[in-house]
Amino acid sequence: MLPSLTHEEILRYSRHLLIPEVGIEGQQKLKAASVLVIGTGGLGSPVLLYLAAAGVGHIGLVDYDKVEASNLQRQIIHGTDRLEALKVDSARSRMLELNPYVQVDTYNEPFTSSNAMQIAADYDVIVDGTDNFATRYLSNDLCVLLGKPNVYGSVYRFDGQASVFDARHGPCYRCLFPEPPPPYLVPSCAEGGVFGVLPGVIGTIQATEAIKLILGIGSPLIGRLLLYDALNMSFEYVKLKKNPKCKVCGEQPEVTGLIDYFEFCGVPGIGHEQDTVEGKEITAVELAKRLKSGQPLYLLDVREPHELAISSLPGAVNLPLGQLAGRMSELDPAREIVIFCKSGIRSARALEILLSAGFRNVRHLQGGINAWARTIDPKMPIY
């Protein structure tokens, strides 16, 4: 039996009630529904705001991060007054300001194979608002095993994707991407950047699909991958087919339980986001001492050229990570090389490339140039 609507709710949702495809019964379905949103960042922000505004009765938030200044360019559910607050608390507060008639449960913890089943079990729809492949494969496999729809979204620079993966009626994420890309081949938004309004477009599409699924109206993006190009303002669709040999939703599935998705994707687990090579790091303090003493060091900046306008270290040579493998002949293996990037992620990958090529006298700057700005040069901007 569907829950009734109070007079206050009827007034609040009146513009929904006027739509024949929604009406009183549809609004009651929204009130009875539950949606779990994984991630309260760029994609999660519009998803959560619109689900709350629409009157989805029970919404769960999973995240374990805090609000940072660099989030605010796109994560519109948070504000300057909530810097350093837990993202789930910040998001919940804003959602209840928008609509106090919904229930918002928070899970301030990483979403992993050990807790995903327990967290997601009681929700009707799962919305994936994450920005890493390990969690995308986890949410996909989870939804296949639990028989739930997975509302997918992805953003990078000016490009976005959206789909609904529901193995009961069409393909799953693994049907499209059986294996993850090589580690660090695809930079994260933190390393490659994202156009501020882009997550708003894709996240709003995800919210639309979730609400349509609850109401049972329209044609969801099952079996279709929406591709959005913000620069050209173009929308395209790619038809997707179910892979009968899919390892999780195929005719003879090999994946019958949740696995270690960080190992599967070849990336560090929670708490080890910056891939490091033991004994091959140098801190900003150590590097400053070395430079002050006049010891000869070759500073290798593997950031993109346009990042040099934000911050730079004197005397550093810029060689973007994507060009490193083809330009190693420009480097002298006999010299002591210190590699740096923005935060240490790309420099760790560059370190691996050089070590595998026979370089031995090479290290990378822990925390990147942002760590230098925090501990050595407070006049340098952090980005």
mmCIF file of C-alpha atoms in Angstrom:
data_model
loop_
_atom_site.group_PDB
_atom_site.id
_atom_site.type_symbol
_atom_site.label_atom_id
_atom_site.label_comp_id
_atom_site.label_asym_id
_atom_site.label_seq_id
_atom_site.Cartn_x
_atom_site.Cartn_y
_atom_site.Cartn_z
ATOM 1 C CA MET A 1 0.000 0.000 0.000
ATOM 2 C CA LEU A 2 1.409 3.374 -1.008
ATOM 3 C CA PRO A 3 1.856 6.074 1.651
ATOM 4 C CA SER A 4 -0.580 8.970 1.679
ATOM 5 C CA LEU A 5 0.425 12.581 1.076
ATOM 6 C CA THR A 6 -0.109 15.286 3.657
ATOM 7 C CA HIS A 7 -1.677 18.603 2.719
ATOM 8 C CA GLU A 8 1.776 20.179 2.950
ATOM 9 C CA GLU A 9 3.192 17.603 0.553
ATOM 10 C CA ILE A 10 0.333 18.042 -1.899
ATOM 11 C CA LEU A 11 1.084 21.764 -2.018
ATOM 12 C CA ARG A 12 4.843 21.198 -2.299
ATOM 13 C CA TYR A 13 4.544 18.688 -5.146
ATOM 14 C CA SER A 14 1.562 20.294 -6.871
ATOM 15 C CA ARG A 15 3.410 20.815 -10.163
ATOM 16 C CA HIS A 16 4.091 17.067 -10.249
ATOM 17 C CA LEU A 17 0.490 16.256 -9.442
ATOM 18 C CA LEU A 18 -0.665 18.210 -12.486
ATOM 19 C CA ILE A 19 1.301 15.907 -14.813
ATOM 20 C CA PRO A 20 -0.856 12.930 -15.860
ATOM 21 C CA GLU A 21 2.186 10.616 -15.939
ATOM 22 C CA VAL A 22 2.882 11.433 -12.290
ATOM 23 C CA GLY A 23 -0.272 12.509 -10.461
ATOM 24 C CA ILE A 24 -1.095 11.554 -6.870
ATOM 25 C CA GLU A 25 -0.167 7.893 -7.335
ATOM 26 C CA GLY A 26 3.175 8.738 -8.919
ATOM 27 C CA GLN A 27 4.041 11.104 -6.090
ATOM 28 C CA GLN A 28 3.115 8.392 -3.627
ATOM 29 C CA LYS A 29 5.498 6.037 -5.455
ATOM 30 C CA LEU A 30 8.271 8.603 -5.054
ATOM 31 C CA LYS A 31 7.521 8.921 -1.357
ATOM 32 C CA ALA A 32 7.646 5.131 -0.955
ATOM 33 C CA ALA A 33 10.872 4.761 -2.938
ATOM 34 C CA SER A 34 14.446 4.534 -1.721
ATOM 35 C CA VAL A 35 17.568 5.527 -3.646
ATOM 36 C CA LEU A 36 21.210 5.052 -2.666
ATOM 37 C CA VAL A 37 23.635 7.598 -4.106
ATOM 38 C CA ILE A 38 27.306 6.625 -4.077
ATOM 39 C CA GLY A 39 29.336 9.815 -3.909
ATOM 40 C CA THR A 40 28.307 13.335 -2.864
ATOM 41 C CA GLY A 41 30.599 15.215 -5.260
ATOM 42 C CA GLY A 42 30.115 16.698 -8.711
ATOM 43 C CA LEU A 43 27.587 14.122 -9.930
ATOM 44 C CA GLY A 44 26.066 13.390 -6.548
ATOM 45 C CA SER A 45 25.283 17.058 -5.873
ATOM 46 C CA PRO A 46 22.568 17.557 -8.532
ATOM 47 C CA VAL A 47 21.332 13.989 -8.116
ATOM 48 C CA LEU A 48 20.754 14.470 -4.392
ATOM 49 C CA LEU A 49 19.209 17.915 -4.736
ATOM 50 C CA TYR A 50 16.723 16.818 -7.378
ATOM 51 C CA LEU A 51 15.828 13.536 -5.669
ATOM 52 C CA ALA A 52 15.132 15.427 -2.468
ATOM 53 C CA ALA A 53 13.177 18.137 -4.271
ATOM 54 C CA ALA A 54 11.131 15.488 -6.106
ATOM 55 C CA GLY A 55 10.086 13.892 -2.833
ATOM 56 C CA VAL A 56 11.924 10.557 -2.972
ATOM 57 C CA GLY A 57 11.086 9.366 0.518
ATOM 58 C CA HIS A 58 14.310 7.631 1.526
ATOM 59 C CA ILE A 59 17.722 8.670 0.212
ATOM 60 C CA GLY A 60 21.049 7.197 1.275
ATOM 61 C CA LEU A 61 24.413 8.940 0.870
ATOM 62 C CA VAL A 62 27.769 7.159 0.789
ATOM 63 C CA ASP A 63 31.011 9.134 0.990
ATOM 64 C CA TYR A 64 34.000 9.388 3.300
ATOM 65 C CA ASP A 65 35.538 12.684 2.218
ATOM 66 C CA LYS A 66 35.472 16.226 3.568
ATOM 67 C CA VAL A 67 34.473 19.388 1.727
ATOM 68 C CA GLU A 68 37.472 21.163 0.190
ATOM 69 C CA ALA A 69 37.693 24.540 -1.514
ATOM 70 C CA SER A 70 38.547 22.908 -4.857
ATOM 71 C CA ASN A 71 35.204 21.035 -4.725
ATOM 72 C CA LEU A 72 33.049 24.147 -4.819
ATOM 73 C CA GLN A 73 33.541 24.885 -8.525
ATOM 74 C CA ARG A 74 31.166 22.013 -9.344
ATOM 75 C CA GLN A 75 29.890 20.324 -6.148
ATOM 76 C CA ILE A 76 26.955 22.674 -5.691
ATOM 77 C CA ILE A 77 25.376 20.883 -2.744
ATOM 78 C CA HIS A 78 28.218 22.140 -0.530
ATOM 79 C CA GLY A 79 29.134 25.700 0.392
ATOM 80 C CA THR A 80 32.018 27.812 1.599
ATOM 81 C CA ASP A 81 30.630 27.753 5.138
ATOM 82 C CA ARG A 82 30.961 23.949 5.163
ATOM 83 C CA LEU A 83 34.643 23.628 4.299
ATOM 84 C CA GLU A 84 36.229 20.715 6.191
ATOM 85 C CA ALA A 85 32.802 19.325 7.068
ATOM 86 C CA LEU A 86 32.032 15.700 6.249
ATOM 87 C CA LYS A 87 30.506 15.627 2.780
ATOM 88 C CA VAL A 88 27.652 13.369 3.847
ATOM 89 C CA ASP A 89 26.739 15.746 6.670
ATOM 90 C CA SER A 90 27.011 18.793 4.426
ATOM 91 C CA ALA A 91 24.861 17.174 1.739
ATOM 92 C CA ARG A 92 22.257 15.913 4.208
ATOM 93 C CA SER A 93 21.923 19.352 5.774
ATOM 94 C CA ARG A 94 21.339 21.021 2.407
ATOM 95 C CA MET A 95 18.833 18.366 1.305
ATOM 96 C CA LEU A 96 16.756 18.779 4.454
ATOM 97 C CA GLU A 97 16.858 22.546 4.024
ATOM 98 C CA LEU A 98 15.367 21.967 0.591
ATOM 99 C CA ASN A 99 12.851 19.349 1.671
ATOM 100 C CA PRO A 100 12.341 18.394 5.329
ATOM 101 C CA TYR A 101 9.785 15.736 4.322
ATOM 102 C CA VAL A 102 12.388 13.199 3.118
ATOM 103 C CA GLN A 103 14.490 10.765 5.123
ATOM 104 C CA VAL A 104 18.238 11.041 4.505
ATOM 105 C CA ASP A 105 20.590 8.364 5.850
ATOM 106 C CA THR A 106 24.353 8.836 5.702
ATOM 107 C CA TYR A 107 27.215 6.361 5.479
ATOM 108 C CA ASN A 108 30.483 8.135 6.236
ATOM 109 C CA GLU A 109 32.700 5.293 5.068
ATOM 110 C CA PRO A 110 34.321 3.987 1.904
ATOM 111 C CA PHE A 111 32.002 1.920 -0.282
ATOM 112 C CA THR A 112 33.835 -1.406 -0.517
ATOM 113 C CA SER A 113 33.227 -5.087 -1.126
ATOM 114 C CA SER A 114 32.968 -5.651 2.618
ATOM 115 C CA ASN A 115 30.071 -3.267 3.269
ATOM 116 C CA ALA A 116 28.376 -2.696 -0.099
ATOM 117 C CA MET A 117 25.832 -5.511 0.204
ATOM 118 C CA GLN A 118 24.744 -4.440 3.665
ATOM 119 C CA ILE A 119 24.431 -0.773 2.725
ATOM 120 C CA ALA A 120 22.616 -1.284 -0.589
ATOM 121 C CA ALA A 121 20.307 -4.148 0.322
ATOM 122 C CA ASP A 122 17.232 -2.088 1.245
ATOM 123 C CA TYR A 123 17.390 0.482 -1.572
ATOM 124 C CA ASP A 124 15.375 0.256 -4.785
ATOM 125 C CA VAL A 125 17.727 2.145 -7.114
ATOM 126 C CA ILE A 126 21.494 2.685 -6.982
ATOM 127 C CA VAL A 127 22.990 5.850 -8.479
ATOM 128 C CA ASP A 128 26.724 5.735 -9.200
ATOM 129 C CA GLY A 129 28.224 9.183 -8.744
ATOM 130 C CA THR A 130 31.817 8.054 -8.311
ATOM 131 C CA ASP A 131 34.936 8.986 -10.254
ATOM 132 C CA ASN A 132 37.007 5.793 -10.120
ATOM 133 C CA PHE A 133 36.842 2.486 -11.937
ATOM 134 C CA ALA A 134 37.105 0.282 -8.847
ATOM 135 C CA THR A 135 33.855 1.628 -7.395
ATOM 136 C CA ARG A 136 32.135 1.595 -10.795
ATOM 137 C CA TYR A 137 32.802 -2.126 -11.191
ATOM 138 C CA LEU A 138 31.792 -2.694 -7.568
ATOM 139 C CA SER A 139 28.465 -0.868 -7.964
ATOM 140 C CA ASN A 140 27.796 -2.691 -11.233
ATOM 141 C CA ASP A 141 28.457 -6.165 -9.871
ATOM 142 C CA LEU A 142 26.523 -5.335 -6.718
ATOM 143 C CA CYS A 143 23.467 -4.304 -8.742
ATOM 144 C CA VAL A 144 23.648 -7.414 -10.914
ATOM 145 C CA LEU A 145 23.861 -9.683 -7.866
ATOM 146 C CA LEU A 146 21.038 -7.861 -6.061
ATOM 147 C CA GLY A 147 18.858 -7.399 -9.159
ATOM 148 C CA LYS A 148 18.770 -3.597 -8.924
ATOM 149 C CA PRO A 149 19.133 -0.873 -11.574
ATOM 150 C CA ASN A 150 22.435 1.012 -11.637
ATOM 151 C CA VAL A 151 22.150 4.615 -12.846
ATOM 152 C CA TYR A 152 25.587 5.399 -14.248
ATOM 153 C CA GLY A 153 27.280 8.707 -14.934
ATOM 154 C CA SER A 154 30.811 9.766 -15.801
ATOM 155 C CA VAL A 155 32.473 13.124 -16.518
ATOM 156 C CA TYR A 156 35.895 14.282 -17.696
ATOM 157 C CA ARG A 157 36.861 17.762 -18.841
ATOM 158 C CA PHE A 158 34.060 18.610 -21.345
ATOM 159 C CA ASP A 159 32.685 15.103 -21.949
ATOM 160 C CA GLY A 160 30.034 13.178 -20.078
ATOM 161 C CA GLN A 161 28.334 9.783 -20.243
ATOM 162 C CA ALA A 162 25.150 8.386 -18.748
ATOM 163 C CA SER A 163 23.272 5.110 -18.895
ATOM 164 C CA VAL A 164 21.129 2.741 -16.869
ATOM 165 C CA PHE A 165 22.631 -0.693 -16.392
ATOM 166 C CA ASP A 166 20.014 -3.243 -15.395
ATOM 167 C CA ALA A 167 21.013 -6.823 -16.093
ATOM 168 C CA ARG A 168 17.401 -7.973 -15.740
ATOM 169 C CA HIS A 169 16.420 -6.048 -18.864
ATOM 170 C CA GLY A 170 19.654 -5.278 -20.723
ATOM 171 C CA PRO A 171 23.439 -5.064 -20.522
ATOM 172 C CA CYS A 172 25.501 -4.239 -17.455
ATOM 173 C CA TYR A 173 28.604 -2.066 -17.192
ATOM 174 C CA ARG A 174 30.865 -5.103 -17.698
ATOM 175 C CA CYS A 175 29.105 -5.897 -20.970
ATOM 176 C CA LEU A 176 30.409 -2.553 -22.211
ATOM 177 C CA PHE A 177 33.765 -2.573 -20.411
ATOM 178 C CA PRO A 178 34.772 -6.179 -19.611
ATOM 179 C CA GLU A 179 38.149 -5.075 -18.253
ATOM 180 C CA PRO A 180 39.283 -1.806 -16.671
ATOM 181 C CA PRO A 181 41.784 0.385 -18.515
ATOM 182 C CA PRO A 182 45.450 0.174 -17.504
ATOM 183 C CA PRO A 183 46.063 2.038 -14.238
ATOM 184 C CA TYR A 184 46.507 5.797 -14.641
ATOM 185 C CA LEU A 185 45.765 5.708 -18.376
ATOM 186 C CA VAL A 186 42.642 7.766 -17.718
ATOM 187 C CA PRO A 187 43.356 10.681 -15.360
ATOM 188 C CA SER A 188 40.870 11.497 -12.633
ATOM 189 C CA CYS A 189 39.039 14.821 -12.517
ATOM 190 C CA ALA A 190 41.483 15.878 -9.805
ATOM 191 C CA GLU A 191 44.364 15.415 -12.243
ATOM 192 C CA GLY A 192 42.745 16.177 -15.611
ATOM 193 C CA GLY A 193 40.100 18.707 -14.605
ATOM 194 C CA VAL A 194 36.376 18.976 -15.263
ATOM 195 C CA PHE A 195 34.224 21.779 -16.669
ATOM 196 C CA GLY A 196 32.235 23.050 -13.700
ATOM 197 C CA VAL A 197 28.729 22.749 -15.167
ATOM 198 C CA LEU A 198 29.340 19.336 -16.772
ATOM 199 C CA PRO A 199 28.520 17.242 -13.661
ATOM 200 C CA GLY A 200 25.362 19.331 -13.313
ATOM 201 C CA VAL A 201 24.183 18.207 -16.752
ATOM 202 C CA ILE A 202 25.056 14.521 -16.294
ATOM 203 C CA GLY A 203 23.937 14.404 -12.667
ATOM 204 C CA THR A 204 20.579 15.913 -13.592
ATOM 205 C CA ILE A 205 20.208 13.237 -16.269
ATOM 206 C CA GLN A 206 20.968 10.581 -13.654
ATOM 207 C CA ALA A 207 18.333 12.045 -11.337
ATOM 208 C CA THR A 208 15.868 12.059 -14.243
ATOM 209 C CA GLU A 209 16.517 8.391 -14.967
ATOM 210 C CA ALA A 210 16.175 7.416 -11.300
ATOM 211 C CA ILE A 211 12.825 9.210 -11.010
ATOM 212 C CA LYS A 212 11.581 7.659 -14.271
ATOM 213 C CA LEU A 213 12.507 4.205 -12.995
ATOM 214 C CA ILE A 214 10.579 4.794 -9.775
ATOM 215 C CA LEU A 215 7.517 6.085 -11.625
ATOM 216 C CA GLY A 216 7.761 3.465 -14.382
ATOM 217 C CA ILE A 217 7.376 6.062 -17.126
ATOM 218 C CA GLY A 218 9.181 6.879 -20.349
ATOM 219 C CA SER A 219 12.110 5.018 -21.897
ATOM 220 C CA PRO A 220 15.060 4.664 -19.544
ATOM 221 C CA LEU A 221 18.621 4.560 -20.847
ATOM 222 C CA ILE A 222 18.733 0.773 -20.604
ATOM 223 C CA GLY A 223 20.711 -0.518 -23.582
ATOM 224 C CA ARG A 224 21.808 2.995 -24.537
ATOM 225 C CA LEU A 225 24.885 5.011 -23.623
ATOM 226 C CA LEU A 226 24.353 8.760 -23.804
ATOM 227 C CA LEU A 227 27.430 10.750 -24.858
ATOM 228 C CA TYR A 228 27.462 14.481 -24.130
ATOM 229 C CA ASP A 229 29.967 16.951 -25.556
ATOM 230 C CA ALA A 230 29.661 20.282 -23.751
ATOM 231 C CA LEU A 231 31.965 22.139 -26.125
ATOM 232 C CA ASN A 232 29.847 21.319 -29.161
ATOM 233 C CA MET A 233 26.594 21.025 -27.187
ATOM 234 C CA SER A 234 25.897 17.655 -28.762
ATOM 235 C CA PHE A 235 24.134 14.533 -27.507
ATOM 236 C CA GLU A 236 24.731 11.183 -29.137
ATOM 237 C CA TYR A 237 23.616 7.665 -28.291
ATOM 238 C CA VAL A 238 25.383 4.343 -28.627
ATOM 239 C CA LYS A 239 23.249 1.214 -28.606
ATOM 240 C CA LEU A 240 24.459 -1.403 -26.159
ATOM 241 C CA LYS A 241 23.859 -5.135 -26.293
ATOM 242 C CA LYS A 242 23.991 -7.684 -23.527
ATOM 243 C CA ASN A 243 27.121 -9.813 -23.746
ATOM 244 C CA PRO A 244 26.174 -13.477 -23.313
ATOM 245 C CA LYS A 245 29.763 -14.135 -22.211
ATOM 246 C CA CYS A 246 29.762 -11.353 -19.612
ATOM 247 C CA LYS A 247 31.547 -12.582 -16.492
ATOM 248 C CA VAL A 248 28.911 -11.219 -14.140
ATOM 249 C CA CYS A 249 25.563 -11.149 -15.996
ATOM 250 C CA GLY A 250 26.218 -13.620 -18.835
ATOM 251 C CA GLU A 251 24.865 -17.113 -19.377
ATOM 252 C CA GLN A 252 27.661 -18.681 -17.351
ATOM 253 C CA PRO A 253 28.816 -15.986 -14.897
ATOM 254 C CA GLU A 254 32.220 -16.316 -13.277
ATOM 255 C CA VAL A 255 31.721 -13.503 -10.793
ATOM 256 C CA THR A 256 29.147 -14.723 -8.283
ATOM 257 C CA GLY A 257 30.215 -12.527 -5.372
ATOM 258 C CA LEU A 258 31.946 -9.235 -4.768
ATOM 259 C CA ILE A 259 35.716 -9.263 -5.306
ATOM 260 C CA ASP A 260 38.662 -6.991 -4.507
ATOM 261 C CA TYR A 261 37.988 -4.242 -7.044
ATOM 262 C CA PHE A 262 41.130 -2.268 -6.292
ATOM 263 C CA GLU A 263 43.204 -5.326 -7.153
ATOM 264 C CA PHE A 264 41.004 -5.973 -10.214
ATOM 265 C CA CYS A 265 41.655 -2.427 -11.479
ATOM 266 C CA GLY A 266 45.338 -2.498 -10.487
ATOM 267 C CA VAL A 267 45.101 0.588 -8.288
ATOM 268 C CA PRO A 268 45.869 1.260 -4.614
ATOM 269 C CA GLY A 269 43.108 0.626 -2.129
ATOM 270 C CA ILE A 270 41.384 3.055 0.198
ATOM 271 C CA GLY A 271 43.928 5.044 2.167
ATOM 272 C CA HIS A 272 46.625 4.467 -0.446
ATOM 273 C CA GLU A 273 45.298 6.623 -3.271
ATOM 274 C CA GLN A 274 48.737 7.938 -4.210
ATOM 275 C CA ASP A 275 50.629 5.107 -5.806
ATOM 276 C CA THR A 276 54.104 5.108 -4.303
ATOM 277 C CA VAL A 277 57.274 3.109 -4.788
ATOM 278 C CA GLU A 278 58.867 2.284 -1.456
ATOM 279 C CA GLY A 279 61.992 4.306 -0.755
ATOM 280 C CA LYS A 280 61.575 6.427 -3.872
ATOM 281 C CA GLU A 281 59.787 9.448 -2.447
ATOM 282 C CA ILE A 282 61.178 12.765 -1.302
ATOM 283 C CA THR A 283 59.238 15.218 0.852
ATOM 284 C CA ALA A 284 58.923 18.907 0.077
ATOM 285 C CA VAL A 285 61.045 19.724 3.145
ATOM 286 C CA GLU A 286 63.790 17.343 2.046
ATOM 287 C CA LEU A 287 63.734 18.710 -1.491
ATOM 288 C CA ALA A 288 63.960 22.308 -0.235
ATOM 289 C CA LYS A 289 67.025 21.443 1.829
ATOM 290 C CA ARG A 290 68.672 19.746 -1.135
ATOM 291 C CA LEU A 291 68.006 22.708 -3.417
ATOM 292 C CA LYS A 292 69.201 25.215 -0.807
ATOM 293 C CA SER A 293 72.458 23.326 -0.377
ATOM 294 C CA GLY A 294 73.150 23.697 -4.087
ATOM 295 C CA GLN A 295 73.235 19.967 -4.788
ATOM 296 C CA PRO A 296 72.656 19.254 -8.463
ATOM 297 C CA LEU A 297 69.152 17.936 -9.074
ATOM 298 C CA TYR A 298 67.171 17.533 -12.275
ATOM 299 C CA LEU A 299 63.594 18.640 -11.580
ATOM 300 C CA LEU A 300 61.167 16.955 -13.947
ATOM 301 C CA ASP A 301 57.650 18.423 -14.072
ATOM 302 C CA VAL A 302 55.235 15.895 -15.634
ATOM 303 C CA ARG A 303 52.171 18.145 -15.542
ATOM 304 C CA GLU A 304 50.439 19.514 -18.621
ATOM 305 C CA PRO A 305 51.911 22.778 -20.025
ATOM 306 C CA HIS A 306 48.848 24.858 -19.140
ATOM 307 C CA GLU A 307 49.317 23.970 -15.461
ATOM 308 C CA LEU A 308 52.620 25.877 -15.406
ATOM 309 C CA ALA A 309 50.650 29.131 -15.401
ATOM 310 C CA ILE A 310 49.250 28.153 -11.994
ATOM 311 C CA SER A 311 52.477 27.230 -10.231
ATOM 312 C CA SER A 312 56.015 26.112 -11.044
ATOM 313 C CA LEU A 313 59.386 25.371 -9.506
ATOM 314 C CA PRO A 314 62.395 27.352 -10.797
ATOM 315 C CA GLY A 315 64.639 25.376 -13.110
ATOM 316 C CA ALA A 316 62.193 22.519 -13.619
ATOM 317 C CA VAL A 317 61.896 20.925 -17.053
ATOM 318 C CA ASN A 318 58.356 20.243 -18.255
ATOM 319 C CA LEU A 319 57.765 16.862 -19.885
ATOM 320 C CA PRO A 320 54.087 15.814 -19.681
ATOM 321 C CA LEU A 321 53.450 12.302 -18.458
ATOM 322 C CA GLY A 322 51.774 11.303 -21.722
ATOM 323 C CA GLN A 323 54.971 12.131 -23.637
ATOM 324 C CA LEU A 324 57.428 10.617 -21.176
ATOM 325 C CA ALA A 325 57.731 7.159 -22.713
ATOM 326 C CA GLY A 326 58.570 8.585 -26.136
ATOM 327 C CA ARG A 327 61.018 11.207 -24.892
ATOM 328 C CA MET A 328 63.080 9.330 -22.314
ATOM 329 C CA SER A 329 66.146 9.760 -24.522
ATOM 330 C CA GLU A 330 66.132 13.430 -23.471
ATOM 331 C CA LEU A 331 66.875 12.396 -19.867
ATOM 332 C CA ASP A 332 70.304 11.494 -18.479
ATOM 333 C CA PRO A 333 70.142 8.277 -16.393
ATOM 334 C CA ALA A 334 73.328 9.330 -14.592
ATOM 335 C CA ARG A 335 71.732 12.468 -13.126
ATOM 336 C CA GLU A 336 69.639 12.494 -9.967
ATOM 337 C CA ILE A 337 66.066 13.167 -11.068
ATOM 338 C CA VAL A 338 63.193 14.372 -8.900
ATOM 339 C CA ILE A 339 59.791 14.119 -10.585
ATOM 340 C CA PHE A 340 56.781 16.131 -9.518
ATOM 341 C CA CYS A 341 53.210 16.827 -10.594
ATOM 342 C CA LYS A 342 50.199 18.400 -8.921
ATOM 343 C CA SER A 343 49.606 15.930 -6.076
ATOM 344 C CA GLY A 344 51.957 12.979 -6.568
ATOM 345 C CA ILE A 345 49.746 10.684 -8.619
ATOM 346 C CA ARG A 346 51.210 11.323 -12.068
ATOM 347 C CA SER A 347 54.752 11.574 -10.711
ATOM 348 C CA ALA A 348 54.386 8.132 -9.123
ATOM 349 C CA ARG A 349 53.381 6.729 -12.495
ATOM 350 C CA ALA A 350 56.299 8.539 -14.173
ATOM 351 C CA LEU A 351 58.602 7.053 -11.568
ATOM 352 C CA GLU A 352 57.405 3.559 -12.442
ATOM 353 C CA ILE A 353 57.997 4.226 -16.149
ATOM 354 C CA LEU A 354 61.555 5.443 -15.566
ATOM 355 C CA LEU A 355 62.414 2.632 -13.148
ATOM 356 C CA SER A 356 61.161 0.047 -15.640
ATOM 357 C CA ALA A 357 63.372 1.678 -18.277
ATOM 358 C CA GLY A 358 66.492 1.259 -16.159
ATOM 359 C CA PHE A 359 66.691 4.629 -14.388
ATOM 360 C CA ARG A 360 67.822 4.164 -10.795
ATOM 361 C CA ASN A 361 68.741 7.574 -9.397
ATOM 362 C CA VAL A 362 65.202 8.903 -9.503
ATOM 363 C CA ARG A 363 62.546 9.867 -6.927
ATOM 364 C CA HIS A 364 59.243 11.695 -6.928
ATOM 365 C CA LEU A 365 57.914 14.528 -4.781
ATOM 366 C CA GLN A 366 55.445 13.304 -2.176
ATOM 367 C CA GLY A 367 52.212 15.282 -2.443
ATOM 368 C CA GLY A 368 53.392 17.085 -5.575
ATOM 369 C CA ILE A 369 53.787 20.823 -6.025
ATOM 370 C CA ASN A 370 50.737 21.363 -3.819
ATOM 371 C CA ALA A 371 52.716 19.894 -0.912
ATOM 372 C CA TRP A 372 55.502 22.353 -1.728
ATOM 373 C CA ALA A 373 52.981 25.202 -1.587
ATOM 374 C CA ARG A 374 51.638 24.026 1.766
ATOM 375 C CA THR A 375 54.949 23.481 3.533
ATOM 376 C CA ILE A 376 57.598 25.571 1.750
ATOM 377 C CA ASP A 377 56.073 28.467 -0.180
ATOM 378 C CA PRO A 378 52.752 29.726 1.243
ATOM 379 C CA LYS A 379 52.599 32.374 -1.503
ATOM 380 C CA MET A 380 52.236 29.662 -4.117
ATOM 381 C CA PRO A 381 48.612 28.805 -4.991
ATOM 382 C CA ILE A 382 47.192 25.351 -4.303
ATOM 383 C CA TYR A 383 44.893 23.881 -6.921
#
